[in-house]
Amino acid sequence: MSCRVTLLPGDGIGPEVARAMQKCVDATGVRIEWEEVVVGAPAIASQGTPLPPEAIASVKKNRVAIKGPIETPIGKGFRSVNVQLRQELDLYACVRPARYIEGTRAVNTKVDLVIFRENTEDLYAGVEFDTGSVEAGRLISLINEISPKKVRPDSAISIKPISAFGSERIVRKAFEYAVQNGRRKVSLVHKANIMKFTDGLFLRTGQQVAAEFAGKVEFEDVIVDNMCMQLVQKPELYDVLVLPNLYGDIVSDLCAGLVGGLGIAPGANIGAHAALFEPVHGSAPKYAGLNKVNPTATILSAVMMLRHIGETDAARRLEQAVCDVIREGRNVTYDLKADRNDPTAVGTQEMAEAICHKLRK
Ligand code: NAP
C-alpha cells in the first residue's frame, strides 16, 4: 500500500535537499505518493503569495508532509511561512533530536538529546506593533497607565503570550516521548526568574505535569542562560529538553552546532491532526543551485517521517545508510570534511546517491 505525503520543496537550497531526500526515501522501497506543492519564492513568482492555500489544504488532507526550508525576509516583508504553517495547522510540538554521528565534525561526541520546542506561542505569536504606529501608541499609553514600569513612546512592541494550555500540551508531549523511548530525564528550560508570569506559568504548568510522571521520568528545571553553558560543557547530563518557542529555536541550533552543524540536524512539527517534517536549517541562499550543501538534515527528517507513518524498518535502514556514508567520509559534502575546502567533497545529489547505493546493497 502506498502512503500519500505532501512535499513542499521550499526555496533557496530547499528544492535540492528535497530532491536528494526523495531519492533516498524511494530507494528504501517504501511506496510514497508525493503530492508536491510549490511554496516560498517560486510561489510568490507564480501565484503572488509564498503560501498558497493548496499547501495548507494538501497537508490537512494527507496529514503528513515534508518540506525544504523557506526564506523569511528580515525586519520587513511577509511573515514567516514556516511560522504560519505551524500556527495554521496547530503543529504545536517541534521535535529536534541532536545526536552524535561518527564521522561528523562534532564538538562533543557524547550528545544524545531530543528537544521539544513549543511551536505556536511566545514571541513567535506574531503579535507585533511597529514603532510610531497608531496601535503601538495606544498600547504604550495603556501600559503606561496600568503598569508601574514605563515604556518609551518610540518603542516597537512584540507580545509574548504563553498559555497554560500551550505549556501543558508541550510538556506532556515531552514526557510521553520520554516514557515511550526509554529516556530518563526531562529538563524544562525557562527564564522564570525574570519573566515571572509568562515563563513562570510555563514552569509551574510543567511542574504539575511532571508530578504525574514521578517515579517514571526524572524532572528538573534549568534557567536558559545556564542551560546554554551546561550544554556546551556537559551535554551528556541532558536527555529530553522542553522549552518555550524562542529559547527552543536558539537552543536547538546550539545543539546542532555541538553535533556537527545544521547540515545534519533534522526536525518534526507535530500536531493532533498533522505532522510536518523539515530540517532545522534555513534556505542558505548563498548556496542555492550550487549542489553543495549537505542533504543529511532533510534525509534524517524523512527518517522521522517514516517512523511516524509506521515504516520503522525502512527508517532504520535509511538512518543506518546515512550513518555509514558519514562514517566512511568519502562521499560527503564540504561541511563533513576536516577541511571545508577539501576538493574531494561531493555535492548534494552525489551524497544522496551514495546513501541510495548503501540501501540497494
Ligand atoms: P541557514 O539557511 O540555516 O544557513 C546558515 C548556515 O548554516 C549556512 O551558511 C551554512 O553554514 C550552514 N548550513 C545551513 N544548511 C546547511 C546544509 N544543508 N549543509 C551544510 N551547511 C548548512 O540560516 P540563515 O542564513 O540564517 O537563514 C537563511 C534563510 O532561511 C532566512 O530567510 C531564514 O529566515 C530562513 N530560515 C528558514 C527556516 C525554515 O524554513 N524552517 C529555518 C531557519 C531559517 P556555512 O556558511 O558555514 O557553510
GROMACS .gro file of C-alpha atoms and ligand atoms in nm:
model
  409
    1MET     CA    1   0.000   0.000   0.000
    2SER     CA    2   0.130   0.348  -0.078
    3CYS     CA    3   0.112   0.650   0.150
    4ARG     CA    4   0.043   0.999   0.019
    5VAL     CA    5   0.277   1.267   0.154
    6THR     CA    6   0.273   1.640   0.081
    7LEU     CA    7   0.611   1.762  -0.043
    8LEU     CA    8   0.688   2.134  -0.006
    9PRO     CA    9   1.036   2.178  -0.161
   10GLY     CA   10   1.070   2.540  -0.040
   11ASP     CA   11   1.325   2.781  -0.184
   12GLY     CA   12   1.698   2.856  -0.173
   13ILE     CA   13   1.867   2.519  -0.115
   14GLY     CA   14   1.524   2.364  -0.038
   15PRO     CA   15   1.450   2.207  -0.378
   16GLU     CA   16   1.799   2.048  -0.391
   17VAL     CA   17   1.781   1.887  -0.047
   18ALA     CA   18   1.418   1.785  -0.109
   19ARG     CA   19   1.516   1.602  -0.433
   20ALA     CA   20   1.803   1.427  -0.253
   21MET     CA   21   1.568   1.320   0.028
   22GLN     CA   22   1.303   1.197  -0.217
   23LYS     CA   23   1.560   0.975  -0.395
   24CYS     CA   24   1.669   0.819  -0.065
   25VAL     CA   25   1.314   0.754   0.059
   26ASP     CA   26   1.221   0.598  -0.274
   27ALA     CA   27   1.534   0.378  -0.253
   28THR     CA   28   1.407   0.226   0.076
   29GLY     CA   29   1.130   0.061  -0.128
   30VAL     CA   30   0.851   0.230   0.069
   31ARG     CA   31   0.587   0.343  -0.178
   32ILE     CA   32   0.523   0.710  -0.123
   33GLU     CA   33   0.288   0.906  -0.348
   34TRP     CA   34   0.444   1.254  -0.335
   35GLU     CA   35   0.195   1.540  -0.367
   36GLU     CA   36   0.419   1.835  -0.448
   37VAL     CA   37   0.305   2.192  -0.380
   38VAL     CA   38   0.518   2.496  -0.463
   39VAL     CA   39   0.574   2.737  -0.170
   40GLY     CA   40   0.815   3.021  -0.092
   41ALA     CA   41   0.986   3.235  -0.356
   42PRO     CA   42   0.869   3.031  -0.661
   43ALA     CA   43   0.509   3.056  -0.535
   44ILE     CA   44   0.541   3.435  -0.500
   45ALA     CA   45   0.656   3.448  -0.862
   46SER     CA   46   0.374   3.228  -0.995
   47GLN     CA   47   0.086   3.299  -0.755
   48GLY     CA   48   0.174   3.619  -0.570
   49THR     CA   49   0.190   3.452  -0.229
   50PRO     CA   50   0.458   3.242  -0.056
   51LEU     CA   51   0.193   3.016   0.099
   52PRO     CA   52  -0.085   2.931  -0.148
   53PRO     CA   53  -0.399   2.783   0.011
   54GLU     CA   54  -0.334   2.449  -0.169
   55ALA     CA   55  -0.031   2.395   0.054
   56ILE     CA   56  -0.234   2.406   0.377
   57ALA     CA   57  -0.518   2.209   0.214
   58SER     CA   58  -0.279   1.936   0.098
   59VAL     CA   59  -0.120   1.893   0.443
   60LYS     CA   60  -0.465   1.887   0.608
   61LYS     CA   61  -0.579   1.619   0.364
   62ASN     CA   62  -0.269   1.397   0.376
   63ARG     CA   63  -0.184   1.465   0.743
   64VAL     CA   64   0.185   1.405   0.669
   65ALA     CA   65   0.421   1.647   0.494
   66ILE     CA   66   0.790   1.709   0.446
   67LYS     CA   67   0.935   2.043   0.346
   68GLY     CA   68   1.256   2.214   0.249
   69PRO     CA   69   1.342   2.549   0.408
   70ILE     CA   70   1.177   2.875   0.306
   71GLU     CA   71   1.338   3.217   0.322
   72THR     CA   72   1.189   3.485   0.552
   73PRO     CA   73   1.275   3.850   0.482
   74ILE     CA   74   1.447   4.008   0.785
   75GLY     CA   75   1.274   4.304   0.953
   76LYS     CA   76   1.029   4.363   0.664
   77GLY     CA   77   0.810   4.187   0.405
   78PHE     CA   78   0.584   3.885   0.450
   79ARG     CA   79   0.556   3.688   0.774
   80SER     CA   80   0.747   3.362   0.805
   81VAL     CA   81   0.577   3.090   0.600
   82ASN     CA   82   0.726   2.835   0.840
   83VAL     CA   83   0.565   3.000   1.141
   84GLN     CA   84   0.234   3.038   0.952
   85LEU     CA   85   0.229   2.668   0.862
   86ARG     CA   86   0.297   2.566   1.221
   87GLN     CA   87   0.029   2.800   1.356
   88GLU     CA   88  -0.242   2.732   1.096
   89LEU     CA   89  -0.201   2.355   1.127
   90ASP     CA   90  -0.155   2.381   1.506
   91LEU     CA   91   0.168   2.182   1.486
   92TYR     CA   92   0.241   2.259   1.848
   93ALA     CA   93   0.537   2.030   1.912
   94CYS     CA   94   0.865   2.095   1.736
   95VAL     CA   95   1.081   1.789   1.794
   96ARG     CA   96   1.453   1.819   1.719
   97PRO     CA   97   1.691   1.535   1.802
   98ALA     CA   98   2.063   1.615   1.833
   99ARG     CA   99   2.276   1.303   1.840
  100TYR     CA  100   2.642   1.243   1.767
  101ILE     CA  101   2.706   1.055   1.442
  102GLU     CA  102   3.054   0.905   1.400
  103GLY     CA  103   3.247   1.086   1.128
  104THR     CA  104   3.089   1.428   1.176
  105ARG     CA  105   3.287   1.733   1.287
  106ALA     CA  106   3.111   1.727   1.624
  107VAL     CA  107   3.237   1.948   1.905
  108ASN     CA  108   3.123   1.685   2.153
  109THR     CA  109   3.074   1.313   2.092
  110LYS     CA  110   2.855   1.249   2.397
  111VAL     CA  111   2.545   1.437   2.280
  112ASP     CA  112   2.219   1.242   2.257
  113LEU     CA  113   1.938   1.490   2.317
  114VAL     CA  114   1.583   1.546   2.198
  115ILE     CA  115   1.447   1.899   2.207
  116PHE     CA  116   1.074   1.971   2.242
  117ARG     CA  117   1.010   2.331   2.142
  118GLU     CA  118   0.662   2.483   2.183
  119ASN     CA  119   0.569   2.592   1.833
  120THR     CA  120   0.264   2.820   1.844
  121GLU     CA  121   0.307   3.085   2.116
  122ASP     CA  122   0.569   3.309   2.276
  123LEU     CA  123   0.735   3.592   2.085
  124TYR     CA  124   0.665   3.393   1.766
  125ALA     CA  125   0.288   3.451   1.802
  126GLY     CA  126   0.319   3.736   1.552
  127VAL     CA  127   0.154   3.996   1.778
  128GLU     CA  128   0.378   4.290   1.691
  129PHE     CA  129   0.335   4.666   1.667
  130ASP     CA  130   0.577   4.885   1.478
  131THR     CA  131   0.741   5.196   1.620
  132GLY     CA  132   0.530   5.506   1.554
  133SER     CA  133   0.216   5.310   1.461
  134VAL     CA  134  -0.123   5.412   1.599
  135GLU     CA  135  -0.160   5.067   1.758
  136ALA     CA  136   0.180   5.085   1.930
  137GLY     CA  137   0.090   5.434   2.056
  138ARG     CA  138  -0.241   5.309   2.203
  139LEU     CA  139  -0.076   5.009   2.361
  140ILE     CA  140   0.205   5.218   2.511
  141SER     CA  141  -0.048   5.464   2.659
  142LEU     CA  142  -0.241   5.175   2.814
  143ILE     CA  143   0.074   5.013   2.953
  144ASN     CA  144   0.197   5.342   3.097
  145GLU     CA  145  -0.144   5.389   3.261
  146ILE     CA  146  -0.172   5.041   3.420
  147SER     CA  147   0.190   4.944   3.485
  148PRO     CA  148   0.445   5.098   3.721
  149LYS     CA  149   0.707   5.029   3.451
  150LYS     CA  150   0.708   5.285   3.170
  151VAL     CA  151   0.760   5.212   2.801
  152ARG     CA  152   0.937   5.470   2.582
  153PRO     CA  153   0.694   5.632   2.332
  154ASP     CA  154   0.905   5.543   2.027
  155SER     CA  155   0.916   5.172   2.112
  156ALA     CA  156   0.819   4.886   1.882
  157ILE     CA  157   0.640   4.612   2.071
  158SER     CA  158   0.631   4.233   2.040
  159ILE     CA  159   0.392   4.046   2.268
  160LYS     CA  160   0.493   3.722   2.438
  161PRO     CA  161   0.180   3.515   2.508
  162ILE     CA  162   0.236   3.188   2.695
  163SER     CA  163  -0.076   2.996   2.799
  164ALA     CA  164  -0.135   2.718   3.050
  165PHE     CA  165  -0.297   2.519   2.765
  166GLY     CA  166   0.003   2.557   2.532
  167SER     CA  167   0.253   2.483   2.811
  168GLU     CA  168   0.066   2.177   2.934
  169ARG     CA  169   0.046   2.003   2.599
  170ILE     CA  170   0.411   2.054   2.501
  171VAL     CA  171   0.544   1.939   2.840
  172ARG     CA  172   0.309   1.639   2.832
  173LYS     CA  173   0.432   1.553   2.482
  174ALA     CA  174   0.793   1.562   2.605
  175PHE     CA  175   0.714   1.333   2.899
  176GLU     CA  176   0.515   1.091   2.681
  177TYR     CA  177   0.807   1.076   2.439
  178ALA     CA  178   1.047   1.011   2.729
  179VAL     CA  179   0.834   0.721   2.856
  180GLN     CA  180   0.783   0.569   2.510
  181ASN     CA  181   1.150   0.595   2.418
  182GLY     CA  182   1.312   0.492   2.746
  183ARG     CA  183   1.454   0.837   2.817
  184ARG     CA  184   1.549   0.905   3.179
  185LYS     CA  185   1.503   1.280   3.230
  186VAL     CA  186   1.308   1.584   3.112
  187SER     CA  187   1.471   1.925   3.167
  188LEU     CA  188   1.238   2.226   3.143
  189VAL     CA  189   1.421   2.538   3.028
  190HIS     CA  190   1.295   2.887   3.119
  191LYS     CA  191   1.378   3.237   3.237
  192ALA     CA  192   1.115   3.249   3.513
  193ASN     CA  193   1.348   3.441   3.744
  194ILE     CA  194   1.296   3.744   3.516
  195MET     CA  195   0.968   3.671   3.330
  196LYS     CA  196   0.777   3.561   3.636
  197PHE     CA  197   0.436   3.548   3.470
  198THR     CA  198   0.498   3.404   3.121
  199ASP     CA  199   0.796   3.176   3.188
  200GLY     CA  200   0.665   3.134   3.544
  201LEU     CA  201   0.343   2.987   3.404
  202PHE     CA  202   0.540   2.758   3.171
  203LEU     CA  203   0.745   2.637   3.470
  204ARG     CA  204   0.451   2.588   3.711
  205THR     CA  205   0.247   2.406   3.448
  206GLY     CA  206   0.550   2.188   3.370
  207GLN     CA  207   0.593   2.103   3.737
  208GLN     CA  208   0.228   1.991   3.755
  209VAL     CA  209   0.266   1.765   3.450
  210ALA     CA  210   0.596   1.630   3.586
  211ALA     CA  211   0.424   1.524   3.909
  212GLU     CA  212   0.210   1.281   3.705
  213PHE     CA  213   0.525   1.111   3.576
  214ALA     CA  214   0.709   1.100   3.910
  215GLY     CA  215   0.893   0.770   3.955
  216LYS     CA  216   0.896   0.709   3.578
  217VAL     CA  217   1.093   1.004   3.440
  218GLU     CA  218   1.318   1.247   3.633
  219PHE     CA  219   1.240   1.617   3.610
  220GLU     CA  220   1.441   1.934   3.663
  221ASP     CA  221   1.419   2.296   3.557
  222VAL     CA  222   1.714   2.498   3.430
  223ILE     CA  223   1.744   2.870   3.353
  224VAL     CA  224   1.808   2.917   2.980
  225ASP     CA  225   2.138   3.107   3.000
  226ASN     CA  226   2.283   2.850   3.238
  227MET     CA  227   2.150   2.575   3.010
  228CYS     CA  228   2.346   2.713   2.714
  229MET     CA  229   2.668   2.696   2.915
  230GLN     CA  230   2.583   2.349   3.054
  231LEU     CA  231   2.512   2.216   2.704
  232VAL     CA  232   2.848   2.334   2.575
  233GLN     CA  233   3.040   2.189   2.871
  234LYS     CA  234   2.839   1.881   2.982
  235PRO     CA  235   2.575   1.786   2.723
  236GLU     CA  236   2.583   1.424   2.843
  237LEU     CA  237   2.393   1.532   3.157
  238TYR     CA  238   2.084   1.612   2.947
  239ASP     CA  239   1.833   1.391   2.773
  240VAL     CA  240   1.495   1.546   2.676
  241LEU     CA  241   1.464   1.926   2.686
  242VAL     CA  242   1.134   2.115   2.676
  243LEU     CA  243   1.133   2.488   2.603
  244PRO     CA  244   0.907   2.777   2.501
  245ASN     CA  245   0.928   2.874   2.135
  246LEU     CA  246   1.212   3.129   2.120
  247TYR     CA  247   1.454   2.951   2.358
  248GLY     CA  248   1.373   2.627   2.176
  249ASP     CA  249   1.474   2.778   1.844
  250ILE     CA  250   1.803   2.912   1.974
  251VAL     CA  251   1.899   2.613   2.189
  252SER     CA  252   1.826   2.367   1.908
  253ASP     CA  253   2.072   2.548   1.677
  254LEU     CA  254   2.326   2.541   1.962
  255CYS     CA  255   2.277   2.163   1.990
  256ALA     CA  256   2.301   2.125   1.612
  257GLY     CA  257   2.636   2.306   1.635
  258LEU     CA  258   2.753   2.064   1.906
  259VAL     CA  259   2.692   1.759   1.688
  260GLY     CA  260   2.846   1.894   1.369
  261GLY     CA  261   2.630   2.172   1.228
  262LEU     CA  262   2.297   2.249   1.070
  263GLY     CA  263   2.367   2.020   0.775
  264ILE     CA  264   2.284   1.715   0.987
  265ALA     CA  265   2.005   1.842   1.217
  266PRO     CA  266   1.655   1.702   1.145
  267GLY     CA  267   1.321   1.813   1.284
  268ALA     CA  268   0.948   1.748   1.303
  269ASN     CA  269   0.646   1.965   1.376
  270ILE     CA  270   0.373   1.753   1.526
  271GLY     CA  271   0.009   1.839   1.598
  272ALA     CA  272  -0.303   1.641   1.683
  273HIS     CA  273  -0.411   1.623   1.317
  274ALA     CA  274  -0.095   1.654   1.106
  275ALA     CA  275   0.282   1.625   1.113
  276LEU     CA  276   0.531   1.822   0.905
  277PHE     CA  277   0.896   1.717   0.887
  278GLU     CA  278   1.176   1.958   0.797
  279PRO     CA  279   1.546   2.021   0.853
  280VAL     CA  280   1.640   2.270   1.126
  281HIS     CA  281   1.845   2.473   0.879
  282GLY     CA  282   1.722   2.760   0.665
  283SER     CA  283   1.733   2.825   0.292
  284ALA     CA  284   2.107   2.922   0.290
  285PRO     CA  285   2.055   3.142  -0.020
  286LYS     CA  286   2.429   3.180  -0.086
  287TYR     CA  287   2.445   2.807  -0.168
  288ALA     CA  288   2.122   2.787  -0.372
  289GLY     CA  289   2.159   2.600  -0.700
  290LEU     CA  290   2.523   2.502  -0.633
  291ASN     CA  291   2.459   2.132  -0.548
  292LYS     CA  292   2.688   2.190  -0.250
  293VAL     CA  293   2.501   2.161   0.082
  294ASN     CA  294   2.454   1.858   0.298
  295PRO     CA  295   2.123   1.672   0.239
  296THR     CA  296   2.152   1.476   0.569
  297ALA     CA  297   1.926   1.704   0.777
  298THR     CA  298   1.640   1.658   0.530
  299ILE     CA  299   1.706   1.285   0.487
  300LEU     CA  300   1.707   1.235   0.866
  301SER     CA  301   1.382   1.435   0.880
  302ALA     CA  302   1.245   1.177   0.636
  303VAL     CA  303   1.367   0.903   0.874
  304MET     CA  304   1.149   1.065   1.141
  305MET     CA  305   0.862   1.078   0.891
  306LEU     CA  306   0.899   0.709   0.804
  307ARG     CA  307   0.883   0.620   1.176
  308HIS     CA  308   0.575   0.842   1.210
  309ILE     CA  309   0.391   0.654   0.933
  310GLY     CA  310   0.488   0.317   1.080
  311GLU     CA  311   0.768   0.232   0.832
  312THR     CA  312   1.012   0.158   1.112
  313ASP     CA  313   1.227  -0.093   0.923
  314ALA     CA  314   1.276   0.145   0.629
  315ALA     CA  315   1.353   0.425   0.878
  316ARG     CA  316   1.619   0.211   1.048
  317ARG     CA  317   1.778   0.111   0.715
  318LEU     CA  318   1.783   0.468   0.586
  319GLU     CA  319   1.933   0.601   0.909
  320GLN     CA  320   2.198   0.327   0.901
  321ALA     CA  321   2.284   0.409   0.538
  322VAL     CA  322   2.326   0.779   0.626
  323CYS     CA  323   2.547   0.693   0.926
  324ASP     CA  324   2.758   0.452   0.717
  325VAL     CA  325   2.821   0.712   0.445
  326ILE     CA  326   2.915   0.975   0.703
  327ARG     CA  327   3.140   0.735   0.897
  328GLU     CA  328   3.327   0.632   0.580
  329GLY     CA  329   3.376   1.003   0.500
  330ARG     CA  330   3.434   0.961   0.124
  331ASN     CA  331   3.105   1.063  -0.036
  332VAL     CA  332   3.024   1.354   0.193
  333THR     CA  333   2.967   1.727   0.146
  334TYR     CA  334   3.213   2.004   0.239
  335ASP     CA  335   3.078   2.055   0.592
  336LEU     CA  336   3.165   1.696   0.687
  337LYS     CA  337   3.525   1.719   0.569
  338ALA     CA  338   3.807   1.812   0.810
  339ASP     CA  339   3.896   2.095   0.572
  340ARG     CA  340   3.592   2.278   0.433
  341ASN     CA  341   3.785   2.344   0.112
  342ASP     CA  342   3.870   1.976   0.060
  343PRO     CA  343   3.835   1.927  -0.318
  344THR     CA  344   3.719   1.565  -0.265
  345ALA     CA  345   3.393   1.682  -0.105
  346VAL     CA  346   3.098   1.566  -0.314
  347GLY     CA  347   2.777   1.751  -0.400
  348THR     CA  348   2.427   1.721  -0.251
  349GLN     CA  349   2.300   1.475  -0.512
  350GLU     CA  350   2.619   1.264  -0.508
  351MET     CA  351   2.596   1.219  -0.131
  352ALA     CA  352   2.232   1.115  -0.171
  353GLU     CA  353   2.335   0.867  -0.443
  354ALA     CA  354   2.594   0.715  -0.208
  355ILE     CA  355   2.319   0.669   0.055
  356CYS     CA  356   2.088   0.510  -0.206
  357HIS     CA  357   2.372   0.279  -0.309
  358LYS     CA  358   2.405   0.153   0.051
  359LEU     CA  359   2.029   0.093   0.065
  360ARG     CA  360   2.031  -0.110  -0.257
  361LYS     CA  361   2.319  -0.337  -0.146
  362NAP     P1  362   2.068   2.892   0.727
  362NAP     O1  363   1.999   2.900   0.597
  362NAP     O2  364   2.033   2.776   0.816
  362NAP     O3  365   2.225   2.890   0.698
  362NAP     C1  366   2.320   2.923   0.797
  362NAP     C2  367   2.448   2.846   0.773
  362NAP     O4  368   2.430   2.711   0.818
  362NAP     C3  369   2.490   2.831   0.627
  362NAP     O5  370   2.556   2.945   0.580
  362NAP     C4  371   2.579   2.709   0.636
  362NAP     O6  372   2.699   2.739   0.706
  362NAP     C5  373   2.502   2.622   0.735
  362NAP     N1  374   2.406   2.536   0.668
  362NAP     C6  375   2.271   2.550   0.657
  362NAP     N2  376   2.219   2.447   0.589
  362NAP     C7  377   2.320   2.366   0.558
  362NAP     C8  378   2.329   2.241   0.488
  362NAP     N3  379   2.221   2.178   0.441
  362NAP     N4  380   2.452   2.186   0.472
  362NAP     C9  381   2.562   2.245   0.519
  362NAP     N5  382   2.559   2.362   0.589
  362NAP    C10  383   2.441   2.421   0.607
  362NAP     O7  384   2.043   3.023   0.813
  362NAP     P2  385   2.028   3.175   0.769
  362NAP     O8  386   2.131   3.205   0.665
  362NAP     O9  387   2.025   3.250   0.895
  362NAP    O10  388   1.883   3.182   0.704
  362NAP    C11  389   1.856   3.188   0.565
  362NAP    C12  390   1.706   3.198   0.544
  362NAP    O11  391   1.641   3.079   0.589
  362NAP    C13  392   1.642   3.312   0.624
  362NAP    O12  393   1.549   3.377   0.540
  362NAP    C14  394   1.571   3.243   0.738
  362NAP    O13  395   1.458   3.312   0.783
  362NAP    C15  396   1.531   3.113   0.671
  362NAP     N6  397   1.508   3.001   0.766
  362NAP    C16  398   1.412   2.913   0.731
  362NAP    C17  399   1.390   2.803   0.813
  362NAP    C18  400   1.283   2.705   0.772
  362NAP    O14  401   1.243   2.705   0.655
  362NAP     N7  402   1.236   2.621   0.861
  362NAP    C19  403   1.468   2.781   0.926
  362NAP    C20  404   1.570   2.872   0.956
  362NAP    C21  405   1.589   2.983   0.874
  362NAP     P3  406   2.838   2.773   0.634
  362NAP    O15  407   2.818   2.904   0.567
  362NAP    O16  408   2.932   2.778   0.750
  362NAP    O17  409   2.870   2.664   0.538
   0.00000   0.00000   0.00000
